[in-house]
PDB file of C-alpha atoms and ligand atoms in Angstrom:
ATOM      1  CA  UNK A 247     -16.630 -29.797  61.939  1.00  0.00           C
ATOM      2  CA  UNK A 248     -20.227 -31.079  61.437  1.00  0.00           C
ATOM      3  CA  UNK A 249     -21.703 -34.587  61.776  1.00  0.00           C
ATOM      4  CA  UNK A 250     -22.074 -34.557  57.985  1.00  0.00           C
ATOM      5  CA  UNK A 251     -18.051 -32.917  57.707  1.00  0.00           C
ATOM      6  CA  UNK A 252     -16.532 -36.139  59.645  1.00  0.00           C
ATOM      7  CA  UNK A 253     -18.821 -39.088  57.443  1.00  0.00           C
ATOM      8  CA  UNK A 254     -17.339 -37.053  54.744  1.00  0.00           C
ATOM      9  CA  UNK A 255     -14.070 -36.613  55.959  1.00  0.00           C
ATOM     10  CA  UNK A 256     -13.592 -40.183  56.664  1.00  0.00           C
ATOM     11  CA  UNK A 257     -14.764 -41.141  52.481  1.00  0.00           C
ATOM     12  CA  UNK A 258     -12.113 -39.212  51.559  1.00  0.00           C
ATOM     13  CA  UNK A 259      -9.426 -40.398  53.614  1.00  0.00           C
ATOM     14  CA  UNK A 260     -10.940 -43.865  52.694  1.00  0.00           C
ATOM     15  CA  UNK A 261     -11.343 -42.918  48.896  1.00  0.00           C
ATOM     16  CA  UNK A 262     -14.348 -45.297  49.028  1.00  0.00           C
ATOM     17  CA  UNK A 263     -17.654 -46.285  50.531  1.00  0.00           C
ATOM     18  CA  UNK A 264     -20.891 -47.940  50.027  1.00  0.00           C
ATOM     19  CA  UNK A 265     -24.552 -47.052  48.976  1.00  0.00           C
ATOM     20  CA  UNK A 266     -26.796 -49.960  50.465  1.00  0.00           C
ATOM     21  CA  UNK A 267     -30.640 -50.006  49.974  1.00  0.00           C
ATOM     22  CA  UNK A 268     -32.647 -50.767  52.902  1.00  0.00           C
ATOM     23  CA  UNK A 269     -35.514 -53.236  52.893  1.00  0.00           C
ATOM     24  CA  UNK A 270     -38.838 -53.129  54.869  1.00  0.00           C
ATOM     25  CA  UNK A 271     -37.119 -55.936  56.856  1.00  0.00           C
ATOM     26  CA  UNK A 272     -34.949 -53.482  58.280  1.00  0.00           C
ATOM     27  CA  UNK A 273     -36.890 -50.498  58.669  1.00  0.00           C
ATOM     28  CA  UNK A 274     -35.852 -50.395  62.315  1.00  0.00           C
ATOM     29  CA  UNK A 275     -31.927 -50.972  61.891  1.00  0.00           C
ATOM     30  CA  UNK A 276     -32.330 -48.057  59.175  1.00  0.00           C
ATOM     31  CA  UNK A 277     -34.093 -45.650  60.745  1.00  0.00           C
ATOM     32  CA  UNK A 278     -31.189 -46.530  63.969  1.00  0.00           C
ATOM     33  CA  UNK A 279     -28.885 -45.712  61.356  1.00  0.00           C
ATOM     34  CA  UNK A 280     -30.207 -42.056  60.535  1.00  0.00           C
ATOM     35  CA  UNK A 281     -30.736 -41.441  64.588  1.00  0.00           C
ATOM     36  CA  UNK A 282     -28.099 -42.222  66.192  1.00  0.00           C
ATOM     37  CA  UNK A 283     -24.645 -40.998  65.754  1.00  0.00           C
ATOM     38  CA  UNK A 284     -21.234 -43.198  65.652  1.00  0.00           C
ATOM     39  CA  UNK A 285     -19.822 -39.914  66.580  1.00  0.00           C
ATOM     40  CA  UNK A 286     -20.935 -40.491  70.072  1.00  0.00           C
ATOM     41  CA  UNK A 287     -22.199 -44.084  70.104  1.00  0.00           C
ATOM     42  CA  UNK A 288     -19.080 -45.995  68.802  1.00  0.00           C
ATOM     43  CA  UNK A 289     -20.180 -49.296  69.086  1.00  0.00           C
ATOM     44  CA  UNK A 290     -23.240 -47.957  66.570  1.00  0.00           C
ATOM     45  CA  UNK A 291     -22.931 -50.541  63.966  1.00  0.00           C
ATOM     46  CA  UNK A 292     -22.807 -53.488  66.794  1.00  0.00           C
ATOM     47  CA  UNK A 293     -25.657 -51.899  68.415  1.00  0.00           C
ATOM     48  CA  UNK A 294     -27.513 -52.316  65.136  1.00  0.00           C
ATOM     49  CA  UNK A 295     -27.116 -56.277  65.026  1.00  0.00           C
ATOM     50  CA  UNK A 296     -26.347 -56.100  61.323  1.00  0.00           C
ATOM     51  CA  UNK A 297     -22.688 -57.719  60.660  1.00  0.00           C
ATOM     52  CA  UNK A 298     -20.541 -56.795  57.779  1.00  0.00           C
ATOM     53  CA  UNK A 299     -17.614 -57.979  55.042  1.00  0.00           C
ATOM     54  CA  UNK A 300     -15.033 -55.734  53.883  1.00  0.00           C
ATOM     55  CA  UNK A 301     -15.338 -55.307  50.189  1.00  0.00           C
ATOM     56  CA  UNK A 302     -12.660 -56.477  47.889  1.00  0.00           C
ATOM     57  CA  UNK A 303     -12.754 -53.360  45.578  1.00  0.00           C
ATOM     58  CA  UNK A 304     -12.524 -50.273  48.205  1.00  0.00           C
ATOM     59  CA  UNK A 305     -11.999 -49.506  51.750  1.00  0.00           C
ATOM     60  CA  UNK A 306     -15.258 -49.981  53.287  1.00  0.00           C
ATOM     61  CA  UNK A 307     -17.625 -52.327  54.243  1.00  0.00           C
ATOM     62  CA  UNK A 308     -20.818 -54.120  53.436  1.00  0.00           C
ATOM     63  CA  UNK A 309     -23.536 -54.826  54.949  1.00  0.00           C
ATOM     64  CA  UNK A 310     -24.179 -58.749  54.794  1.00  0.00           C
ATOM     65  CA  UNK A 311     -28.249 -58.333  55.647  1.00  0.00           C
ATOM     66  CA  UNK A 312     -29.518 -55.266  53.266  1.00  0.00           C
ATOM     67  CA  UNK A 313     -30.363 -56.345  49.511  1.00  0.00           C
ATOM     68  CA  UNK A 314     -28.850 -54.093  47.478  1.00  0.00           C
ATOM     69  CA  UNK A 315     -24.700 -52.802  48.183  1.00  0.00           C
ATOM     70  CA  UNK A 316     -22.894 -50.299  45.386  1.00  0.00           C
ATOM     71  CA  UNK A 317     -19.445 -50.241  46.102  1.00  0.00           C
ATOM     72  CA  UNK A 318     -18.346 -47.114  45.287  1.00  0.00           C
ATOM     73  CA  UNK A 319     -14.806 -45.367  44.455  1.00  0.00           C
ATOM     74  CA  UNK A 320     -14.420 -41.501  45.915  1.00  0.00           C
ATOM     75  CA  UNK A 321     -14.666 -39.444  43.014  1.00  0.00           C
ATOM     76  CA  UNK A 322     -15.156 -35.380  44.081  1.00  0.00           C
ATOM     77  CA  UNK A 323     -16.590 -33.790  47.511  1.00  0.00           C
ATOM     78  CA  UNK A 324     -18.551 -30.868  46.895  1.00  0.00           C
ATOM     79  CA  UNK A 325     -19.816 -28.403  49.504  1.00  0.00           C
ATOM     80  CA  UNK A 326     -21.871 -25.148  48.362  1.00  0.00           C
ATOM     81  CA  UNK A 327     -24.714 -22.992  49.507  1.00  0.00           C
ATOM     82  CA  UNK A 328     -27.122 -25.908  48.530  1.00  0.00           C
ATOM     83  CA  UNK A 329     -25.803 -28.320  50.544  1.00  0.00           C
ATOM     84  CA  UNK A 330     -22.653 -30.676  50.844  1.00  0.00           C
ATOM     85  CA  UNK A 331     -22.617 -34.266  48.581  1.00  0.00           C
ATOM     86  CA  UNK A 332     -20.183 -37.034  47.487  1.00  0.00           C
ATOM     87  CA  UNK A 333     -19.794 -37.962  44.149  1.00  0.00           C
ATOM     88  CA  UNK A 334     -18.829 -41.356  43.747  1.00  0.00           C
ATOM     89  CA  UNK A 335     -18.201 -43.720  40.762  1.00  0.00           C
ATOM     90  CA  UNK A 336     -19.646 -47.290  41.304  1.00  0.00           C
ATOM     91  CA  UNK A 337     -17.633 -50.022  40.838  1.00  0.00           C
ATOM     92  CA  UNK A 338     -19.756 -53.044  41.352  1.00  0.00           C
ATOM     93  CA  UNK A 339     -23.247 -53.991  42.186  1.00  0.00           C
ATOM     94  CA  UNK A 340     -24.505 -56.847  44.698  1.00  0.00           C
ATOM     95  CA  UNK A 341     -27.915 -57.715  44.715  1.00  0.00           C
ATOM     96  CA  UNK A 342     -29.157 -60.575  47.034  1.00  0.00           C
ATOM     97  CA  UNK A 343     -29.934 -63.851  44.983  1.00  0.00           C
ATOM     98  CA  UNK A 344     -33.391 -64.465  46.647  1.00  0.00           C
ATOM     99  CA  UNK A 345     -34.360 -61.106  44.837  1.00  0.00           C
ATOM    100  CA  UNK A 346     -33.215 -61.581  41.116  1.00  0.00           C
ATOM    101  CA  UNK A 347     -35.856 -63.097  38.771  1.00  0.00           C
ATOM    102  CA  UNK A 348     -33.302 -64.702  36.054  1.00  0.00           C
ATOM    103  CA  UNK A 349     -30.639 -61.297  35.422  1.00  0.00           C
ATOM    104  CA  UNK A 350     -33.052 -58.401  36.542  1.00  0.00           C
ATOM    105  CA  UNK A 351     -33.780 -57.414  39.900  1.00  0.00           C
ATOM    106  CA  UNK A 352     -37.364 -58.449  41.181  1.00  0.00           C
ATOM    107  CA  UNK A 353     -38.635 -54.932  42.548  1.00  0.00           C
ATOM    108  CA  UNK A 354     -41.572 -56.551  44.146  1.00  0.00           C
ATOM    109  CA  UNK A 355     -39.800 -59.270  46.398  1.00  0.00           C
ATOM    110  CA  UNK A 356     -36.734 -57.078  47.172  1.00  0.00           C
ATOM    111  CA  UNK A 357     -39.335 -54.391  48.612  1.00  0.00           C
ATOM    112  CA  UNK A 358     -36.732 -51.467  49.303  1.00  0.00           C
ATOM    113  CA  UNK A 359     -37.872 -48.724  51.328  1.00  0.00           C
ATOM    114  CA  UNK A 360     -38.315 -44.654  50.444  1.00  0.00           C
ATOM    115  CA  UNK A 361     -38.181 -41.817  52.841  1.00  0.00           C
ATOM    116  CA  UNK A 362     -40.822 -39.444  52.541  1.00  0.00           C
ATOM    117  CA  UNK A 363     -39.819 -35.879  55.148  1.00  0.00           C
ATOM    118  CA  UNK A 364     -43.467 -34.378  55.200  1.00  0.00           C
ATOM    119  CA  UNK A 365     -44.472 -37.104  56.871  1.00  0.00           C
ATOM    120  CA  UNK A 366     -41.757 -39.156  58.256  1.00  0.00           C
ATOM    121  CA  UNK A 367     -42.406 -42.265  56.873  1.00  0.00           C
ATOM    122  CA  UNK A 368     -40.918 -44.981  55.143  1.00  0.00           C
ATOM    123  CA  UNK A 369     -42.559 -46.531  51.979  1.00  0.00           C
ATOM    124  CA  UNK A 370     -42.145 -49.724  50.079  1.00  0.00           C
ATOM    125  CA  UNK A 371     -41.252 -49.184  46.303  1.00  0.00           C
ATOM    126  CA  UNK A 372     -42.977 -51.648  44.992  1.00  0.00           C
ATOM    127  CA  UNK A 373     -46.243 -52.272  42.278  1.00  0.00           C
ATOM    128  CA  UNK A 374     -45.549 -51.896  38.996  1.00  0.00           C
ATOM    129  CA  UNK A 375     -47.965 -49.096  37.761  1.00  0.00           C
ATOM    130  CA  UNK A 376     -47.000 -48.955  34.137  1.00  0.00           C
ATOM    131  CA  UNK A 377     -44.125 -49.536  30.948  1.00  0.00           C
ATOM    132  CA  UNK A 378     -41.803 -46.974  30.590  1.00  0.00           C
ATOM    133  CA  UNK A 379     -41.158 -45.572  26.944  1.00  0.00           C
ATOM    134  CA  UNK A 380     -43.879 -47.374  26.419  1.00  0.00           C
ATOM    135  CA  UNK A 381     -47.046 -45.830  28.550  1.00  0.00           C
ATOM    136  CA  UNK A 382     -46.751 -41.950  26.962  1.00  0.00           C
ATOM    137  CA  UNK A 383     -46.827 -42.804  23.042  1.00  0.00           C
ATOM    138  CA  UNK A 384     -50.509 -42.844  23.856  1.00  0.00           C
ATOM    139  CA  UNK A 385     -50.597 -39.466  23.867  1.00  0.00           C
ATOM    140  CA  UNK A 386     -48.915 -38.357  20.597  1.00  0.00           C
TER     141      UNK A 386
HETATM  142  C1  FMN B 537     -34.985 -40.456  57.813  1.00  0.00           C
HETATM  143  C2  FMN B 537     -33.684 -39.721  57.983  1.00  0.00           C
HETATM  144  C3  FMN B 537     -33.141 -39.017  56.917  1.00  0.00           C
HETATM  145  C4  FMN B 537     -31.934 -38.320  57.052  1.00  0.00           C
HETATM  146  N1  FMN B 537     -31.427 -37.645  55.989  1.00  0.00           N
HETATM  147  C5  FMN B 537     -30.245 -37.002  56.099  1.00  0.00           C
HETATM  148  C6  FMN B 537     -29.673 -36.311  54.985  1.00  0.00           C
HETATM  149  O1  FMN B 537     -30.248 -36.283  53.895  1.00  0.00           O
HETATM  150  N2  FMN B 537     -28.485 -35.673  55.165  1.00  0.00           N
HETATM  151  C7  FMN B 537     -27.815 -35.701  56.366  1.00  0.00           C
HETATM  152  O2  FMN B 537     -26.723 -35.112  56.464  1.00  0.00           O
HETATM  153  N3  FMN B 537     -28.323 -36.343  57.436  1.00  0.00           N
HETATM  154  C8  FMN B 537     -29.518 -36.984  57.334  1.00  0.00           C
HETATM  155  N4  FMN B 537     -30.057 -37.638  58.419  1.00  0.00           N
HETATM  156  C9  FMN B 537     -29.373 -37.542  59.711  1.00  0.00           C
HETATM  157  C10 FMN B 537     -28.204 -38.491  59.859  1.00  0.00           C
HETATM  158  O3  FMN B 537     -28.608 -39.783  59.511  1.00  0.00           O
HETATM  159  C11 FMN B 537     -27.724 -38.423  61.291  1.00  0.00           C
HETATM  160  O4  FMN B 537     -27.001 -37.218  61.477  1.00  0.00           O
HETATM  161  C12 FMN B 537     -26.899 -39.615  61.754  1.00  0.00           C
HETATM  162  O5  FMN B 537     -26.758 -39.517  63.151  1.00  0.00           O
HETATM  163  C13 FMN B 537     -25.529 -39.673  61.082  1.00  0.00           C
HETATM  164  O6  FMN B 537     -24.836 -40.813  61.555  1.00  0.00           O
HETATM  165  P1  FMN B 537     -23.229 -40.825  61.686  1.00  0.00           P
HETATM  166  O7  FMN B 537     -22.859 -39.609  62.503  1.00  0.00           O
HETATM  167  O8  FMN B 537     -22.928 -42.123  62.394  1.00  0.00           O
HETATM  168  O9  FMN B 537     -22.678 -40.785  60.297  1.00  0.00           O
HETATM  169  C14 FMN B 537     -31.264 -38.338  58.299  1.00  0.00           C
HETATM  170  C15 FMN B 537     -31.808 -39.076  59.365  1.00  0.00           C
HETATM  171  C16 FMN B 537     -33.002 -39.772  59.204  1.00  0.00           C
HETATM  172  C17 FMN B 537     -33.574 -40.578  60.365  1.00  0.00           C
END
């Protein structure tokens, strides 16, 4: 069994997990996160110096420090030539409070991070560069 097989293994056993967005705050504990393996580092997650609280709505935990958490119910597992992936259905949204700007999320302030593999780096999504449905009626 692959790395990849047991994290999937153990969401379906689990029938849950959670999608959390990284910040540029945490760059460091997220990058940890993709290195290292809890496969052969069990006390991973301590190591990290993140702390966590077991969600209410599946069997998993989340992750107290990172600003966005999407608790997420095991839907299917699917594994073909292209790759494996999880398909989950989300079940609630947390975003932290110092990031909302009244009821949407303030994309600037939050400042969640992007991987890009040609150049291993990580990139703040942030700068609003234009209105969607909006920008393209200029050219009909
Ligand atoms: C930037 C980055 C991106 C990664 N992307 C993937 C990915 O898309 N799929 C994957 O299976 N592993 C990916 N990895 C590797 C896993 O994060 C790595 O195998 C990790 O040790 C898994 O941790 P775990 O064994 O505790 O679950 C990535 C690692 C890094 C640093």
């Amino acid at each position: 069994m692959t790395e990849s097989h047991k994290t999937v293994q153990n969401i379906k056993e689990r029938k849950g997990f959670v999608v959390h967005i990284a910040d540029a705050k945490h760059v460091v504990e997220a990058d940890f996160f993709g290195i290292a393996s809890g496969n052969n580092m069990k006390d991973k997650f301590e190591k990290s110096g993140l702390t966590t609280v077991k969600s209410d709505l599946v069997d998993a935990p989340i992750i107290n420090e990172l600003p966005i958490a999407m608790e997420c119910e095991f839907i299917e597992y699917q594994n073909d030539e292209t790759g494996i992936g999880v398909i989950g259905k989300v079940v609630k949204t947390s975003i932290e409070e110092a990031n909302m700007s009244g009821d949407k999320v303030n994309i600037d302030s939050l400042e969640a991070i992007a991987f890009d593999p040609y150049t291993h780096g990580y990139y703040k999504v942030s700068g609003r560069v234009g209105e969607a449905f909006s920008d393209g009626k200029k050219l009909f």
